[in-house]
Structure formats: C-alpha cells, structure tokens
Short mmCIF file of C-alpha atoms in Angstrom, two decimals:
data_model
loop_
_atom_site.label_atom_id
_atom_site.label_comp_id
_atom_site.label_asym_id
_atom_site.label_seq_id
_atom_site.Cartn_x
_atom_site.Cartn_y
_atom_site.Cartn_z
CA UNK A 1 -37.73 -27.02 33.17
CA UNK A 2 -34.65 -28.26 34.92
CA UNK A 3 -32.04 -25.86 36.23
CA UNK A 4 -30.70 -23.26 33.82
CA UNK A 5 -28.12 -24.64 31.37
CA UNK A 6 -24.56 -23.34 31.51
CA UNK A 7 -24.11 -20.60 28.87
CA UNK A 8 -21.69 -21.28 26.00
CA UNK A 9 -18.41 -19.40 26.57
CA UNK A 10 -16.31 -20.26 23.54
CA UNK A 11 -16.79 -21.64 20.02
CA UNK A 12 -14.37 -22.61 17.27
CA UNK A 13 -16.03 -22.77 13.89
CA UNK A 14 -14.53 -24.70 10.96
CA UNK A 15 -15.50 -23.59 7.45
CA UNK A 16 -14.51 -26.32 5.00
CA UNK A 17 -16.49 -25.51 1.85
CA UNK A 18 -16.26 -22.61 -0.57
CA UNK A 19 -19.80 -22.03 -1.85
CA UNK A 20 -21.50 -18.81 -0.82
CA UNK A 21 -24.16 -20.83 1.01
CA UNK A 22 -21.44 -22.88 2.71
CA UNK A 23 -19.44 -19.92 3.98
CA UNK A 24 -22.12 -17.58 5.30
CA UNK A 25 -23.62 -19.81 8.03
CA UNK A 26 -20.21 -20.07 9.70
CA UNK A 27 -19.62 -16.32 9.42
CA UNK A 28 -23.04 -15.52 10.85
CA UNK A 29 -22.48 -17.94 13.72
CA UNK A 30 -19.06 -16.49 14.52
CA UNK A 31 -20.31 -12.91 14.40
CA UNK A 32 -23.40 -13.89 16.41
CA UNK A 33 -21.20 -15.52 19.03
CA UNK A 34 -19.19 -12.32 19.50
CA UNK A 35 -22.43 -10.32 19.71
CA UNK A 36 -23.45 -12.58 22.60
CA UNK A 37 -20.15 -12.12 24.39
CA UNK A 38 -18.92 -15.59 23.39
CA UNK A 39 -15.24 -16.03 22.47
CA UNK A 40 -14.99 -17.14 18.83
CA UNK A 41 -12.38 -18.51 16.42
CA UNK A 42 -12.82 -19.21 12.73
CA UNK A 43 -10.71 -21.89 11.05
CA UNK A 44 -10.79 -22.10 7.24
CA UNK A 45 -9.81 -25.31 5.51
CA UNK A 46 -10.02 -26.91 2.03
CA UNK A 47 -12.24 -24.88 -0.31
CA UNK A 48 -13.42 -22.81 2.65
CA UNK A 49 -10.08 -20.98 2.28
CA UNK A 50 -11.56 -19.07 -0.66
CA UNK A 51 -13.46 -16.95 1.89
CA UNK A 52 -10.18 -15.45 3.16
CA UNK A 53 -8.20 -15.30 -0.09
CA UNK A 54 -8.04 -11.64 -1.13
CA UNK A 55 -8.74 -12.18 -4.83
CA UNK A 56 -11.57 -14.65 -4.28
CA UNK A 57 -13.44 -13.72 -1.11
CA UNK A 58 -15.92 -11.39 -2.76
CA UNK A 59 -16.54 -13.67 -5.73
CA UNK A 60 -17.94 -16.78 -4.05
CA UNK A 61 -20.86 -18.44 -5.80
CA UNK A 62 -23.91 -20.45 -4.84
CA UNK A 63 -23.71 -24.12 -5.94
CA UNK A 64 -26.71 -24.69 -8.17
CA UNK A 65 -25.76 -28.18 -9.38
CA UNK A 66 -26.78 -31.06 -7.12
CA UNK A 67 -28.79 -28.79 -4.87
CA UNK A 68 -32.35 -30.15 -4.52
CA UNK A 69 -33.27 -27.32 -2.16
CA UNK A 70 -33.13 -24.67 -4.91
CA UNK A 71 -36.34 -22.75 -5.50
CA UNK A 72 -37.40 -20.43 -8.28
CA UNK A 73 -38.58 -16.92 -7.39
CA UNK A 74 -42.12 -17.49 -6.13
CA UNK A 75 -41.18 -20.64 -4.26
CA UNK A 76 -41.61 -23.38 -6.88
CA UNK A 77 -39.00 -26.13 -6.71
CA UNK A 78 -36.33 -25.71 -9.40
CA UNK A 79 -35.76 -28.85 -11.50
CA UNK A 80 -32.20 -29.92 -10.64
CA UNK A 81 -31.33 -30.18 -14.36
CA UNK A 82 -31.64 -26.39 -14.69
CA UNK A 83 -28.89 -25.86 -12.13
CA UNK A 84 -26.27 -26.78 -14.71
CA UNK A 85 -27.33 -24.24 -17.30
CA UNK A 86 -24.65 -21.66 -18.18
CA UNK A 87 -24.95 -18.56 -16.02
CA UNK A 88 -27.30 -20.17 -13.50
CA UNK A 89 -24.85 -20.04 -10.60
CA UNK A 90 -24.03 -16.37 -11.32
CA UNK A 91 -27.73 -15.51 -11.55
CA UNK A 92 -28.69 -17.25 -8.30
CA UNK A 93 -25.64 -15.75 -6.58
CA UNK A 94 -26.60 -12.22 -7.55
CA UNK A 95 -30.18 -12.79 -6.37
CA UNK A 96 -28.98 -14.12 -3.04
CA UNK A 97 -26.52 -11.27 -2.54
CA UNK A 98 -29.30 -8.76 -3.14
CA UNK A 99 -31.53 -10.44 -0.55
CA UNK A 100 -28.67 -10.56 1.95
CA UNK A 101 -27.83 -6.89 1.54
CA UNK A 102 -31.52 -6.10 2.16
CA UNK A 103 -31.34 -7.70 5.60
CA UNK A 104 -27.97 -6.09 6.36
CA UNK A 105 -25.74 -9.13 5.86
CA UNK A 106 -22.43 -7.72 4.54
CA UNK A 107 -20.36 -9.05 1.62
CA UNK A 108 -17.76 -11.66 2.65
CA UNK A 109 -14.80 -9.24 2.74
CA UNK A 110 -16.58 -6.75 4.94
CA UNK A 111 -18.01 -9.53 7.12
CA UNK A 112 -14.54 -11.00 7.75
CA UNK A 113 -13.28 -7.53 8.72
CA UNK A 114 -16.27 -7.06 11.05
CA UNK A 115 -15.73 -10.44 12.70
CA UNK A 116 -12.01 -9.80 13.11
CA UNK A 117 -12.67 -6.34 14.60
CA UNK A 118 -15.12 -7.91 17.03
CA UNK A 119 -12.17 -9.77 18.53
CA UNK A 120 -12.58 -13.19 16.90
CA UNK A 121 -9.50 -15.05 15.62
CA UNK A 122 -9.22 -15.94 11.92
CA UNK A 123 -7.00 -18.89 10.95
CA UNK A 124 -6.07 -20.79 7.79
CA UNK A 125 -5.35 -24.53 7.71
CA UNK A 126 -1.68 -25.28 7.03
CA UNK A 127 -2.28 -28.63 5.28
CA UNK A 128 -4.57 -27.01 2.73
CA UNK A 129 -2.32 -23.98 2.27
CA UNK A 130 0.54 -26.35 1.41
CA UNK A 131 -1.63 -28.56 -0.80
CA UNK A 132 -2.94 -25.61 -2.82
CA UNK A 133 0.51 -23.92 -2.93
CA UNK A 134 -0.80 -20.77 -1.26
CA UNK A 135 1.23 -18.11 0.52
CA UNK A 136 0.51 -15.80 3.45
CA UNK A 137 0.32 -12.88 0.97
CA UNK A 138 -2.63 -14.52 -0.79
CA UNK A 139 -4.78 -14.02 2.29
CA UNK A 140 -6.65 -10.96 3.54
CA UNK A 141 -4.95 -8.98 6.28
CA UNK A 142 -7.39 -10.18 8.94
CA UNK A 143 -5.93 -13.71 8.91
CA UNK A 144 -4.07 -14.03 12.22
CA UNK A 145 -2.03 -17.10 11.33
CA UNK A 146 -1.69 -20.26 9.26
CA UNK A 147 -1.92 -23.11 11.77
CA UNK A 148 -1.77 -26.90 11.93
CA UNK A 149 -4.67 -29.04 13.03
CA UNK A 150 -2.85 -29.64 16.31
CA UNK A 151 -2.61 -25.93 16.95
CA UNK A 152 -6.28 -25.61 16.10
CA UNK A 153 -7.21 -28.13 18.79
CA UNK A 154 -5.01 -26.33 21.31
CA UNK A 155 -6.71 -23.07 20.44
CA UNK A 156 -10.17 -24.64 20.64
CA UNK A 157 -9.51 -26.03 24.13
CA UNK A 158 -12.27 -25.44 26.63
CA UNK A 159 -14.89 -24.59 24.00
CA UNK A 160 -17.19 -26.15 21.45
CA UNK A 161 -16.15 -27.02 17.89
CA UNK A 162 -18.63 -26.50 15.07
CA UNK A 163 -17.79 -28.01 11.66
CA UNK A 164 -19.47 -26.61 8.57
CA UNK B 1 -44.25 -8.14 32.20
CA UNK B 2 -41.93 -7.04 34.99
CA UNK B 3 -41.44 -3.67 36.57
CA UNK B 4 -38.38 -1.96 37.92
CA UNK B 5 -37.68 1.23 39.79
CA UNK B 6 -35.38 3.75 38.14
CA UNK B 7 -34.76 7.17 39.71
CA UNK B 8 -37.90 6.79 41.84
CA UNK B 9 -40.04 5.98 38.81
CA UNK B 10 -41.69 2.62 38.11
CA UNK B 11 -40.81 1.46 34.58
CA UNK B 12 -42.25 -1.56 32.74
CA UNK B 13 -39.56 -3.88 31.38
CA UNK B 14 -39.45 -7.28 29.68
CA UNK B 15 -37.88 -10.36 31.27
CA UNK B 16 -34.40 -9.25 30.14
CA UNK B 17 -34.80 -5.73 31.51
CA UNK B 18 -35.48 -3.93 28.20
CA UNK B 19 -37.97 -1.04 28.35
CA UNK B 20 -41.45 -1.81 27.06
CA UNK B 21 -42.10 1.85 26.16
CA UNK B 22 -39.05 3.71 24.86
CA UNK B 23 -40.75 7.06 25.48
CA UNK B 24 -40.48 6.88 29.28
CA UNK B 25 -36.66 6.80 28.98
CA UNK B 26 -34.48 9.77 29.87
CA UNK B 27 -30.69 10.35 29.85
CA UNK B 28 -30.35 10.03 33.62
CA UNK B 29 -32.01 6.62 33.41
CA UNK B 30 -29.42 5.60 30.79
CA UNK B 31 -26.64 6.32 33.30
CA UNK B 32 -28.39 4.17 35.91
CA UNK B 33 -28.95 1.24 33.53
CA UNK B 34 -25.34 1.52 32.34
CA UNK B 35 -24.11 1.12 35.93
CA UNK B 36 -26.24 -2.02 36.30
CA UNK B 37 -24.54 -3.31 33.14
CA UNK B 38 -21.08 -2.63 34.54
CA UNK B 39 -20.41 0.61 32.64
CA UNK B 40 -19.60 3.13 35.36
CA UNK B 41 -19.63 6.20 33.15
CA UNK B 42 -21.17 6.93 29.75
CA UNK B 43 -18.60 8.64 27.51
CA UNK B 44 -19.07 10.49 24.20
CA UNK B 45 -18.77 7.25 22.22
CA UNK B 46 -21.54 5.61 24.26
CA UNK B 47 -23.82 8.59 23.64
CA UNK B 48 -23.09 8.54 19.91
CA UNK B 49 -24.35 4.95 19.82
CA UNK B 50 -27.32 5.55 22.15
CA UNK B 51 -28.53 8.62 20.27
CA UNK B 52 -28.10 6.95 16.88
CA UNK B 53 -30.07 3.91 18.03
CA UNK B 54 -32.90 6.02 19.43
CA UNK B 55 -33.11 8.12 16.26
CA UNK B 56 -33.25 4.98 14.14
CA UNK B 57 -35.83 3.38 16.39
CA UNK B 58 -38.07 6.48 16.24
CA UNK B 59 -37.84 6.40 12.44
CA UNK B 60 -38.30 2.71 11.74
CA UNK B 61 -39.68 1.16 14.93
CA UNK B 62 -36.77 -1.29 15.00
CA UNK B 63 -33.34 -1.36 16.60
CA UNK B 64 -30.64 -0.93 13.93
CA UNK B 65 -28.31 -3.87 13.25
CA UNK B 66 -24.80 -3.75 14.65
CA UNK B 67 -23.57 -3.35 11.08
CA UNK B 68 -25.76 -0.28 10.58
CA UNK B 69 -24.62 1.24 13.87
CA UNK B 70 -20.95 0.72 13.07
CA UNK B 71 -21.33 2.08 9.53
CA UNK B 72 -23.42 5.15 10.28
CA UNK B 73 -23.06 6.30 13.88
CA UNK B 74 -19.37 7.23 13.72
CA UNK B 75 -18.42 4.41 16.11
CA UNK B 76 -16.72 1.49 14.36
CA UNK B 77 -16.78 -2.24 15.22
CA UNK B 78 -13.60 -2.21 17.32
CA UNK B 79 -14.81 0.80 19.28
CA UNK B 80 -18.30 -0.52 19.94
CA UNK B 81 -16.83 -3.73 21.36
CA UNK B 82 -14.62 -1.70 23.65
CA UNK B 83 -17.49 0.60 24.72
CA UNK B 84 -19.96 -2.25 25.29
CA UNK B 85 -17.67 -5.27 25.70
CA UNK B 86 -20.38 -7.82 26.46
CA UNK B 87 -23.28 -8.17 24.01
CA UNK B 88 -22.81 -4.75 22.33
CA UNK B 89 -26.12 -4.71 20.45
CA UNK B 90 -28.27 -5.87 23.35
CA UNK B 91 -26.52 -3.85 26.04
CA UNK B 92 -26.59 -0.61 24.06
CA UNK B 93 -30.30 -1.15 23.27
CA UNK B 94 -31.03 -1.75 26.93
CA UNK B 95 -29.20 1.42 28.01
CA UNK B 96 -30.96 3.38 25.25
CA UNK B 97 -34.36 2.29 26.60
CA UNK B 98 -35.15 0.19 23.54
CA UNK B 99 -36.47 -3.37 23.12
CA UNK B 100 -34.15 -6.31 22.49
CA UNK B 101 -32.76 -6.11 18.90
CA UNK B 102 -34.31 -8.72 16.62
CA UNK B 103 -31.70 -8.97 13.85
CA UNK B 104 -28.94 -11.59 13.55
CA UNK B 105 -26.19 -9.22 12.39
#
C-alpha cells in the first residue's frame, strides 16, 4: 500500500431523479457523510425535487417500468412486461418500504429532517423551481434556500460533487 | 489485535481503538476514552447515549443505529451531533466500550 489517502472532507450530492430508488442512495450518502464527520450539502433538481416537496416527499414510488434489475420475491428475475401492470409500482414500493424500515432506514420526510439536523445543507434548484412553477411554500421547512447552479458551485467549492 | 492501557489495566482493542470485550469497560474508562476523543467532560447527555447504547448492545449484541439512538434515548439528532461532533455513532460506541457500529444509518 502506498501512503494513506487524504480523507474526504466535503461532499455535495445532487439528486436529479424522483423515484424512490433514485432518491434514497443520495440521502444515505449524505447522512453517511455527516456520520463520518464529512461536511455535506444536498442539491435537489428536476424530478429529484419531489423528495423535498411537502405533499410529495412521503409518496415517492419505485419505477417498475424499464427496470431490468427488478426481482420477484424469492429472487427470480421479473419479466419487464409485468412492470407496467396496474398497481405494480405501488406494490413494489410498499415491499421496499417495509424492507427499509426493517433495517432502520427512515421514510423520506424523516430522513430529510435527520440529515438537516445533522448539519447538512438542503437546497433546491432555481431553474427547476421556475420551470415547474413551484414556490418556497411548497417545500419542507428543512430546505435552506432555492439556489442557482452558480451558487451551487460556489457552495460546493473545495469538495467533491456526486451526481445521482 | 492491539492492546492499550487504560487506568493501569491492559485492554484489548481493535485497530480503531474499539473494545474487543465490552464487559471489561467501566465508567471511569469512558471518561478516559472521551478525553482521547477530545471530549473533556462527559455530561448527562453523553451518559444518556452511552447507557442506551450499552443496554441495547447487551440485549441484541449489536450497536443501535443512530436513528434508533436519536428516537429512543432521549437525545435527538441535533443534540447528538453537538455532544459527539465528529463521527457521533462511532465515537459514542468507542466511549461506551462497544465495537464499531455496523449499520449505514
């Protein structure tokens, strides 16, 4: 082994998609960063904004259409055609939520609160907010600010950027 | 496996300094480990977390997740980050004489 690598000090994580399986990895990484003493910022953009919109954050769903990784209980691959059946997304979502709760992963709303309380910053993308005609009041109280991409880069200075 | 001396006693620890056997721990040792971790004095809040973690570990054989600690010990997320500002889950486990927590949350 060569000399010990420099530890990561700061991360800025972009969450750009709104599926349950798209949002959680970024939340887990942000929370995990804070648990390791790493400074963390979360920046939500495009459909990722759903994770911080009050009315929507606890109703995110798993995308079952076009997802070749889907498995049936027991581990058999799920034919992709089945993903489009009515109710499939709701069913898979409820299964996944149950499994997550069992390993202590909180629902999105509680997770955002936890991450914010841990000292991480939570930001919404101004371009998307304008495009979707959203207002500050639509967002959960943990959102620090609606910022431009330029402000995001300023805020991310000196750290790593992770895009999800 | 490494060893370290705490209050004149030789204790077995892993490479990160976590106790191998949680039973050899005592409260005075916690104060010593806390000082090594930059916490000069253990306050009530620290003890709430330490005692909760040890109770949970005795029951289940695992360190509780940070979420469980902040929901059930009476110390919330903001407070635990102010009590143990760097690596709250790992540092509190180390001070409580417990192995490194395995969970991601």
